[in-house]
Coordinates of C-alpha atoms and ligand atoms in Angstrom, one line a residue:
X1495 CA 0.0 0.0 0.0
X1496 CA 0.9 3.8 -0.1
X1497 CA 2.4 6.0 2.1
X1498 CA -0.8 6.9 4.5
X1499 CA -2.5 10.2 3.9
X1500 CA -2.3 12.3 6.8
X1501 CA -5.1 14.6 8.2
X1502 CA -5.1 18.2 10.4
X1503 CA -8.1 18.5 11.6
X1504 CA -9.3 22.1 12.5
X1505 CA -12.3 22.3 14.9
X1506 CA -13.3 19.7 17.2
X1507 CA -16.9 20.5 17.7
X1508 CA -19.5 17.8 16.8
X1509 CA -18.6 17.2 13.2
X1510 CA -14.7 17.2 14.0
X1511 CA -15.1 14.6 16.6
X1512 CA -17.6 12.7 14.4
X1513 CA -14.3 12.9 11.8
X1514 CA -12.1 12.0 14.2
X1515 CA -14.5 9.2 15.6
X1516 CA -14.8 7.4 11.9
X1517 CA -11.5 7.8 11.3
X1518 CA -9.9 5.3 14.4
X1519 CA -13.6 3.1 14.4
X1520 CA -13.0 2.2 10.2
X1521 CA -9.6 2.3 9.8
X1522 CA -9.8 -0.6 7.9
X1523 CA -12.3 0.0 5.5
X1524 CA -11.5 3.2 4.9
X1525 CA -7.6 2.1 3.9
X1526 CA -9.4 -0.9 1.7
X1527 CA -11.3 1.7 0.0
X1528 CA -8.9 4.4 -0.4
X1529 CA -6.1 2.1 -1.3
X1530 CA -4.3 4.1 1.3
X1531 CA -4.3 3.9 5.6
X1532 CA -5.7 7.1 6.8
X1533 CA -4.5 8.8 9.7
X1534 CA -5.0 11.3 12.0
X1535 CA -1.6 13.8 12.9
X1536 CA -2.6 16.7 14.5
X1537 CA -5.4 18.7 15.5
X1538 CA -6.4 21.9 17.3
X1539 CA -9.8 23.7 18.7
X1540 CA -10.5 26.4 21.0
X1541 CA -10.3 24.6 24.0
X1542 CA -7.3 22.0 24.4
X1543 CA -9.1 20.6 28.2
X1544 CA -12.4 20.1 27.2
X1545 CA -13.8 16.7 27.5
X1546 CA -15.1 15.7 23.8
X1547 CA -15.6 11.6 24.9
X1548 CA -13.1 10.5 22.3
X1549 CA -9.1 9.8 22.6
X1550 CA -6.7 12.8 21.0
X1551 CA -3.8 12.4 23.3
X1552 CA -2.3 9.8 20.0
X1553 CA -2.5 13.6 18.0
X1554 CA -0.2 16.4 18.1
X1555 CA -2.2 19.8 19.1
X1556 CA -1.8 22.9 17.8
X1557 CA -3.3 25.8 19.5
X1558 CA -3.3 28.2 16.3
X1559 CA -5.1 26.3 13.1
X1560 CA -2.3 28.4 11.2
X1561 CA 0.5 26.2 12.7
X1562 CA -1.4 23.3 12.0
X1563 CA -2.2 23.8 8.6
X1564 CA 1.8 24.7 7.7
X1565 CA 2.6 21.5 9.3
X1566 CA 5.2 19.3 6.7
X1567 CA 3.7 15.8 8.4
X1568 CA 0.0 17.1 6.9
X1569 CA -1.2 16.7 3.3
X1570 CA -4.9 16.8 3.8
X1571 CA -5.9 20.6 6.3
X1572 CA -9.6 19.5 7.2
X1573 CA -11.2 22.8 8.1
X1574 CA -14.4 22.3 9.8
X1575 CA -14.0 25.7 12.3
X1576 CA -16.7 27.6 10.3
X1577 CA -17.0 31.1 9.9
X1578 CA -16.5 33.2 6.7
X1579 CA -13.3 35.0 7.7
X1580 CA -10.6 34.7 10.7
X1581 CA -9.3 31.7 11.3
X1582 CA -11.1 29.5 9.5
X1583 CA -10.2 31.4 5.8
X1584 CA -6.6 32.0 7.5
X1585 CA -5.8 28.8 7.8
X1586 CA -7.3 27.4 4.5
X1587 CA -5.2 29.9 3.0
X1588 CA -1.8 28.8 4.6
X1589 CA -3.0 25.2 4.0
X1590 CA -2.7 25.9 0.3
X1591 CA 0.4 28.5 0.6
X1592 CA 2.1 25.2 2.1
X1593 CA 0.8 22.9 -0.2
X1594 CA -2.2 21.2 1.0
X1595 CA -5.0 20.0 -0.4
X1596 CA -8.3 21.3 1.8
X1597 CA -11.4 19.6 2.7
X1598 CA -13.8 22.3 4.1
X1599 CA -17.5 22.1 5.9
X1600 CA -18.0 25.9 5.9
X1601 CA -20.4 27.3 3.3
X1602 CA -20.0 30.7 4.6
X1603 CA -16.2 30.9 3.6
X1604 CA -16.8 29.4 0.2
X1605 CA -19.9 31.3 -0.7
X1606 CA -17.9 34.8 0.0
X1607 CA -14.4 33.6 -0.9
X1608 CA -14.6 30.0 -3.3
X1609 CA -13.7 31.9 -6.5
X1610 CA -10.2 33.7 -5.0
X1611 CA -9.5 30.4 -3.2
X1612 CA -10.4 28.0 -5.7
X1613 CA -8.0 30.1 -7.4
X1614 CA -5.2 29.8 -5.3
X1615 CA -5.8 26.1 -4.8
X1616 CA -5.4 25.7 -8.6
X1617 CA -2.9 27.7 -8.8
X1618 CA -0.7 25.7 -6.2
X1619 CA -1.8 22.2 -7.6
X1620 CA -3.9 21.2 -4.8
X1621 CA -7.7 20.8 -4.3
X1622 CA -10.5 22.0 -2.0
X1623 CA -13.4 19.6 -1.2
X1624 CA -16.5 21.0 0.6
X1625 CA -19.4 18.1 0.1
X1626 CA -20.5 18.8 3.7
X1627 CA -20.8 22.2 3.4
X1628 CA -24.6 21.6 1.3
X1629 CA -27.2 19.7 3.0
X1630 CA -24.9 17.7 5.2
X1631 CA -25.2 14.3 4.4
X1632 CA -26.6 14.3 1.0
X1633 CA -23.8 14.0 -1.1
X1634 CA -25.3 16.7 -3.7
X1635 CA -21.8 17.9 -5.0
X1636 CA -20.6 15.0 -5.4
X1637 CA -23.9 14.4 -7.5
X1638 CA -24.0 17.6 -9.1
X1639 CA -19.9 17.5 -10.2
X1640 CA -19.4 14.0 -11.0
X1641 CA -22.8 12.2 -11.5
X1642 CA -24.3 14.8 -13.5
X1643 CA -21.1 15.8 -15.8
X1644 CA -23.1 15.2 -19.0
X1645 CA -26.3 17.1 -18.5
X1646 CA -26.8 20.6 -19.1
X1647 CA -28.3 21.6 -15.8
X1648 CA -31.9 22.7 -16.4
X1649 CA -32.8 23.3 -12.5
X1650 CA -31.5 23.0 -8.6
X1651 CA -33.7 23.3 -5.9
X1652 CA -34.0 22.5 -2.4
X1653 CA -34.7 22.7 0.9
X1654 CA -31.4 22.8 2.7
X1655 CA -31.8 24.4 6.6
X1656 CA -32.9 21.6 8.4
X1657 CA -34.0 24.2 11.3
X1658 CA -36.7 26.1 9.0
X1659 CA -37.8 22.9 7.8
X1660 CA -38.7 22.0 11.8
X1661 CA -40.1 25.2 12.1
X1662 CA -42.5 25.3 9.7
X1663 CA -43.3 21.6 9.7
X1664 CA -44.1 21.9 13.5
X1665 CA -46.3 24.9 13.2
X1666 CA -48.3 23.2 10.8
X1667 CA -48.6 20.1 13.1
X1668 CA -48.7 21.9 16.5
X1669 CA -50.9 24.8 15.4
X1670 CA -48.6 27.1 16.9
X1671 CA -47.5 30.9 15.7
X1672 CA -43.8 31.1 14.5
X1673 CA -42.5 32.7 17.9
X1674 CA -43.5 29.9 19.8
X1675 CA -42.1 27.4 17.5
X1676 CA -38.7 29.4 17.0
X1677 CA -38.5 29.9 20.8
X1678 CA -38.4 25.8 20.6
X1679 CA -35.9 25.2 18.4
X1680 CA -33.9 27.5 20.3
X1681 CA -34.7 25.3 23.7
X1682 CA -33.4 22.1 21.5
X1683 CA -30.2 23.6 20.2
X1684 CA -31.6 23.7 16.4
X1685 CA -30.1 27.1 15.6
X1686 CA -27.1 29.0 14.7
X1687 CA -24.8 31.1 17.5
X1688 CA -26.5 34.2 14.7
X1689 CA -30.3 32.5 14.3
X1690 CA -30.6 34.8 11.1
X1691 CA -28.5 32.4 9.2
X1692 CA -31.1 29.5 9.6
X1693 CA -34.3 31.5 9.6
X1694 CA -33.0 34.8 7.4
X1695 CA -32.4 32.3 4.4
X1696 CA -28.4 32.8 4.7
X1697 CA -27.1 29.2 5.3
X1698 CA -29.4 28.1 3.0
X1699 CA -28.7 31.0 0.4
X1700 CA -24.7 29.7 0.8
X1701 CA -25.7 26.8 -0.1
X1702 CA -27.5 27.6 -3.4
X1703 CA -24.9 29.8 -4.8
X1704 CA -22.4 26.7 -4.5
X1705 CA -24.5 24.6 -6.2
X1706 CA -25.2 27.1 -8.6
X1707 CA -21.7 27.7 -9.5
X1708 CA -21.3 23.8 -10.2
X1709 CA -24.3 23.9 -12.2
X1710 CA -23.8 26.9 -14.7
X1711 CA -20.0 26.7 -14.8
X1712 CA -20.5 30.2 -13.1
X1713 CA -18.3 32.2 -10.6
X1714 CA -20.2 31.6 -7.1
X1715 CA -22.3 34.9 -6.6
X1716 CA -24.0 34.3 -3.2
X1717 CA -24.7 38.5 -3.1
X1718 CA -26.5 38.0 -5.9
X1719 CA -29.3 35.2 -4.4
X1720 CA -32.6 36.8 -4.1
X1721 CA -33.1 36.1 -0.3
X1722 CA -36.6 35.9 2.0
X1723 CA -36.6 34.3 5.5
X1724 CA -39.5 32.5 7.4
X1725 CA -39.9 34.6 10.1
X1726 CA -42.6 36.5 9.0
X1727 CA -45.0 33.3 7.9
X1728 CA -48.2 33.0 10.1
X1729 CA -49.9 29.8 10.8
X1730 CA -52.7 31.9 8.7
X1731 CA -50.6 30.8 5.7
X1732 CA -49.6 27.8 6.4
X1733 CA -53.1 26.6 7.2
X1734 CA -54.3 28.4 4.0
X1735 CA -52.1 27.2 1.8
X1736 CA -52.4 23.4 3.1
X1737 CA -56.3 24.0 2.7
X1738 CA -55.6 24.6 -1.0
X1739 CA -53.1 21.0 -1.5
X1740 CA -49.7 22.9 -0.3
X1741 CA -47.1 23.4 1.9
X1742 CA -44.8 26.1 2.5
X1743 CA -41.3 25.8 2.7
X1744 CA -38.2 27.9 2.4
X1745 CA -36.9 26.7 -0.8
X1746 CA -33.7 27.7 -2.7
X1747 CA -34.2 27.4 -7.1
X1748 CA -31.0 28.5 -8.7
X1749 CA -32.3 28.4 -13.1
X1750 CA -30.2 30.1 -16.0
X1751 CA -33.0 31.9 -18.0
X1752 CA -32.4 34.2 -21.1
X1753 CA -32.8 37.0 -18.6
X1754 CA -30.0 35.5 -16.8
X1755 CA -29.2 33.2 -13.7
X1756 CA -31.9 33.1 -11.0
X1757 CA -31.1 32.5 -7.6
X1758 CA -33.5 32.3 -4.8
X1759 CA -34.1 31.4 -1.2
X1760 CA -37.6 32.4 0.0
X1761 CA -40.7 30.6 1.5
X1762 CA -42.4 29.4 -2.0
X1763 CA -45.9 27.1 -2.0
X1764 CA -44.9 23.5 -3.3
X1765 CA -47.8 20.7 -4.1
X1766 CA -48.3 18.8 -0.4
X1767 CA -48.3 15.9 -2.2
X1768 CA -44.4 16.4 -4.2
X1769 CA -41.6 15.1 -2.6
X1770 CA -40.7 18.8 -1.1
X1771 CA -44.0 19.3 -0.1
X1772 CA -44.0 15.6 2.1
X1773 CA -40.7 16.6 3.9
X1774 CA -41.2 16.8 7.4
X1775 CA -38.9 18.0 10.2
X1776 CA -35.0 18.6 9.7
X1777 CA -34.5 16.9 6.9
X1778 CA -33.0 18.5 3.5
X1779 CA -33.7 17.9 0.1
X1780 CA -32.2 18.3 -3.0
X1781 CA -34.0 18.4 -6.6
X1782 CA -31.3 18.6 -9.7
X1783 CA -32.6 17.9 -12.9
X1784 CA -30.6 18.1 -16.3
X1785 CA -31.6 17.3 -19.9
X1786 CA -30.4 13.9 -20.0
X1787 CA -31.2 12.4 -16.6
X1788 CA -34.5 14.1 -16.0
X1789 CA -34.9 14.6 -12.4
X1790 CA -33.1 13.5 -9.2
X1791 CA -34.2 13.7 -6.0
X1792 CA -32.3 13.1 -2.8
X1793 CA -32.9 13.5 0.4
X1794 CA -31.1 13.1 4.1
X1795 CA -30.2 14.6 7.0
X1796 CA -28.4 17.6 6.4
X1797 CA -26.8 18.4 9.9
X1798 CA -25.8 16.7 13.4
X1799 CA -22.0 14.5 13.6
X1800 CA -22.7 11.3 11.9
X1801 CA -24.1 12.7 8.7
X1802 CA -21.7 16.0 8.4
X1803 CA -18.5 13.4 9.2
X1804 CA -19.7 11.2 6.7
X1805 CA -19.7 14.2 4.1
X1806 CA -16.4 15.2 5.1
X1807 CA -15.0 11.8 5.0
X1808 CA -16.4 11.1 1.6
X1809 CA -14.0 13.7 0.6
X1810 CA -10.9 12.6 2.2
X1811 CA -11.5 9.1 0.7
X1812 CA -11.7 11.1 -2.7
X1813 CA -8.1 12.8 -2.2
X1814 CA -6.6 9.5 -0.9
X1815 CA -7.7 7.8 -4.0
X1816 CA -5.6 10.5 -6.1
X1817 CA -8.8 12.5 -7.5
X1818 CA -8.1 16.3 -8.3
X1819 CA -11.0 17.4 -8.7
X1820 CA -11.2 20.9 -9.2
X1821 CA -13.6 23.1 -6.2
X1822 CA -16.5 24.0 -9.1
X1823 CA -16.1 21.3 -11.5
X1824 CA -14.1 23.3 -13.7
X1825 CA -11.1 25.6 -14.3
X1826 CA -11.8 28.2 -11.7
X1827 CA -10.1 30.8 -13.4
X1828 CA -12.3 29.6 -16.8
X1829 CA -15.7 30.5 -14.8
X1830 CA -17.6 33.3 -16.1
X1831 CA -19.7 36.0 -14.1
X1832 CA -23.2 35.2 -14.1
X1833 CA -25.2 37.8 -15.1
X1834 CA -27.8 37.7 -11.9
X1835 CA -31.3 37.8 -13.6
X1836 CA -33.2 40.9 -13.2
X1837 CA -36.9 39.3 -12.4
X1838 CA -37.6 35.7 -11.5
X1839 CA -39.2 33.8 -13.9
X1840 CA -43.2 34.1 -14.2
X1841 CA -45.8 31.5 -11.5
X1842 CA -48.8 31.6 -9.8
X1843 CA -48.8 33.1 -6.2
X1844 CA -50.4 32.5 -3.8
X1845 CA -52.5 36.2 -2.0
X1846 CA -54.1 36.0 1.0
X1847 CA -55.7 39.2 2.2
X1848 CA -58.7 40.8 4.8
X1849 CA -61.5 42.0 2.6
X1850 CA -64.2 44.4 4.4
X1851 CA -67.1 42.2 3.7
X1852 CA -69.1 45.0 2.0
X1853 CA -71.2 44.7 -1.6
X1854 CA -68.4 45.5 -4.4
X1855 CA -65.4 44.6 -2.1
X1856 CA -64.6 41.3 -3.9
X1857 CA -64.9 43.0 -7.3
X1858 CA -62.8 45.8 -6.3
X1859 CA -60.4 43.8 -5.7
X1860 CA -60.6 41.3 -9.3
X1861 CA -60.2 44.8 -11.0
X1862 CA -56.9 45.6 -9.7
X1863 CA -56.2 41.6 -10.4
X1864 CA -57.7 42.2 -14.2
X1865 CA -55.6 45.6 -15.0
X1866 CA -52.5 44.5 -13.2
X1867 CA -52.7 41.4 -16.3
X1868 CA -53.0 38.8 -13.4
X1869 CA -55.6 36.2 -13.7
X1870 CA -57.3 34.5 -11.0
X1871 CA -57.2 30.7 -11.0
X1872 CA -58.7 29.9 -7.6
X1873 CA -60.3 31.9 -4.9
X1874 CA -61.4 30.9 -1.5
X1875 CA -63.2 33.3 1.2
X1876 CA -63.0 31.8 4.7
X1877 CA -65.9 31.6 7.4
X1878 CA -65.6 35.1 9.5
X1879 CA -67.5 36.5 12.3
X1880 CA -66.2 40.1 11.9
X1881 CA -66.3 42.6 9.2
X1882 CA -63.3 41.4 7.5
X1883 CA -63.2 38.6 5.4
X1884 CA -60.3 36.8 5.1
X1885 CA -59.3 36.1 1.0
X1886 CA -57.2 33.6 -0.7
X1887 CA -56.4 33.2 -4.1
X1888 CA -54.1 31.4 -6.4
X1889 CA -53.4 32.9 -9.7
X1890 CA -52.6 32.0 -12.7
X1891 CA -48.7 32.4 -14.0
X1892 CA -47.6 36.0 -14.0
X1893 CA -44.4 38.3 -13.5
X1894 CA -43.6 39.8 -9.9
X1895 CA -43.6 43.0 -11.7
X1896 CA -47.6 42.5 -12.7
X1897 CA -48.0 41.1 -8.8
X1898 CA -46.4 44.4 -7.4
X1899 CA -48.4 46.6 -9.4
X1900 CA -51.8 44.6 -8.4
X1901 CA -50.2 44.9 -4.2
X1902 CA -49.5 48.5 -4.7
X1903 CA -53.2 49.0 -6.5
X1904 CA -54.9 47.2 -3.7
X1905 CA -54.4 50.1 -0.9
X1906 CA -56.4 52.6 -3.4
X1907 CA -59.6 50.2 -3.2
X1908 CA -60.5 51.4 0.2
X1909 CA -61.5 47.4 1.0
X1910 CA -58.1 46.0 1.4
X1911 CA -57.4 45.7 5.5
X1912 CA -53.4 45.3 6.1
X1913 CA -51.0 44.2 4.0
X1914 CA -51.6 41.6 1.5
X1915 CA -49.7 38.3 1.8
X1916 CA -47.9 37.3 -1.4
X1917 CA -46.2 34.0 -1.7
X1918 CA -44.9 32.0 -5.1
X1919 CA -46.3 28.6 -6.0
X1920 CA -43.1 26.8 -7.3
X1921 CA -43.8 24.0 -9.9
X1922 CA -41.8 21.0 -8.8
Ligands
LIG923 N1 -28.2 25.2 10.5 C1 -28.2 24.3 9.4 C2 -29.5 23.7 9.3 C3 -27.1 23.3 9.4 O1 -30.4 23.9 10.2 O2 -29.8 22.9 8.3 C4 -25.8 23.8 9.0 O3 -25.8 24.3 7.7

């Protein structure tokens, strides 16, 4: 066999140890499959004391993920710190400075930096990995880079925060308004140190742009994803829209169109009986489809230690084996700028609104539908006791220009209580 391939591992939180934990329980499949023993060198975290229930005393430690990625015993820096700058990007870049090849979890660091360090890598000769960085487990870049190397990528979607997908899943089932259900999450440990990067779209909206810039050959433009949280959708909605055959999710759909590439994370509607629309708690899925292999669908966990390990290990195994893959599939230096499309593409929406339940109000109200060029397709008006009638209706396809014209025309028809709730049905 070959000289082993050795390992600094950066981080020891719950995917490091989950690393560090397959690595010494599956030594010997993983040397079988990689043709190659594995091993572990060195490592280094915050805390050196801290009790993390496996054995490091066999590793050197390094209190500064610097020194540990110059180290000339390591030829794999496994970066699994997080975080978009500081250490974490310091140290990839001295990994590749000295000549390492890089296997990253962090999302963050590759949506804002990928391009200038896919760059670097390629410049050096060496490779970055980031599999676990998208949807944890799934192993949707290896998918999208290898497995799909022959299609022209027609569409990515997904639900990738497995925290929104809780959220939202559990209000539906529990009844319960958003606060109540975040607050939850919170209690179980669901969310990020910053709880805007689950529920503000941003991990998710990382996420996307990567897979974008596999799928389009493009350079990764993560300021460019059109980006919507959940926090503002009521259990009004929800129930609404599962009244009418849907379900709400935060969903990421990254298309090139002739008016350029879309990228979005926002809450969309989804058919409750499609695969997205049956996904329950925190589990992610990913939808690629290309022009040769149709549509894929996979699905898994996309957090917690085994899964994220088993990410991370996958791409070890592929730098033992001698793969050089490069970070986005291609040259990185070869990938164009996208130019970020203007306006998403046209689909029904979904409007739920309060309606003073007056003679005229309804027809108001299909005016400002008729002249804004949108056409209804369903309508529903809910039992009320009050004066206000609560409104839904689905519409037919039609641009988010024509939708914003009919939201800002609604205020003039005197009927309208509030502001109007406007979400897109996504065909899937
Ligand atoms: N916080 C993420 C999630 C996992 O809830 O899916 C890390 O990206």
């Amino acid at each position: 066999m070959s000289q082993p391939l050795r390992l600094g591992i950066a981080g020891l939180g719950t995917v490091g140890v989950g690393v560090v934990k397959i690595v010494r329980q599956r030594a010997n499949l993983l040397a079988a499959r990689t043709g190659r023993a594995i091993e572990i060198v060195a490592v280094s975290a915050r805390s050196r004391d801290k009790d993390r229930g496996v054995a490091l005393s066999g590793y050197a430690w390094e209190d500064d993920p610097v020194a540990l990625a110059r180290r000339p015993d390591v030829d794999v820096f496994v970066e699994l710190m997080g975080g978009a700058e500081g250490p974490a990007k310091d140290a990839t870049e001295a990994a590749i400075a000295a000549g390492k090849d890089v296997v990253t979890a962090n999302k963050a660091m590759l949506a804002l930096h990928g391009q200038e360090l896919a760059e670097a890598a390629e410049e050096a000769g060496r490779v970055i990995r980031f599999e676990a960085a998208v949807a944890g487990g799934i192993p949707v870049v290896k998918a999208l880079t290898e497995g799909m190397a022959g299609n022209e990528v027609t569409r990515v979607m997904g639900v990738m925060n497995g925290t929104c997908n809780y959220i939202l899943t559990r209000m539906e089932d529990a009844g319960l308004p958003y606060d109540e259900i975040f607050a939850e999450a919170e209690a179980l440990g669901y969310l990020e140190a910053d709880p805007n990067l689950d529920v503000g779209g941003i991990d998710a909206g990382h996420k996307l742009a990567l897979l974008a810039a596999i799928a389009y050959g493009t350079r990764v433009d993560f300021p460019s994803v059109e980006l919507e949280g959940i926090q503002k959708l009521s259990i009004a909605d929800i129930r609404s829209a599962a009244d009418l055959g849907y379900r709400i999710k935060l969903l990421g759909v990254a298309q090139m169109t002739g008016r350029g590439l879309e990228q979005r994370m926002s809450p969309c509607l989804v058919p409750a009986d499609s695969p997205l629309g049956q996904l329950q708690g925190g589990t992610n899925m990913v939808v690629l489809e290309g022009d040769a292999v149709g549509q894929i669908v996979l699905r898994g966990a996309g957090a917690g230690e085994g899964p994220t390990a088993s990410a991370v290990m996958s791409d070890i195994v592929e730098i033992g084996r001698g793969s050089r893959i490069t970070t986005f599939g291609q040259p990185a230096r070869g990938l164009e700028r996208a130019r970020p499309a203007r306006a998403s593409a046209p689909a029904p929406y979904y409007l739920r609104m309060l309606l003073t339940d007056k003679p005229g109000a309804m027809a108001k109200v299909a005016t400002v539908l008729g002249e804004a060029g949108i056409s209804i397709n369903r309508m529903r008006q809910m039992r009320h006791e009050s004066n206000n009638a609560p409104v839904v209706f689905v519409t037919h396809k039609t641009s988010r220009d024509s939708l914003d014209t009919a939201l800002q025309g609604f205020d003039a028809t005197g009927v309208v209580q509030g502001d109007p709730v406007a979400i897109r049905i996504e065909a899937v």
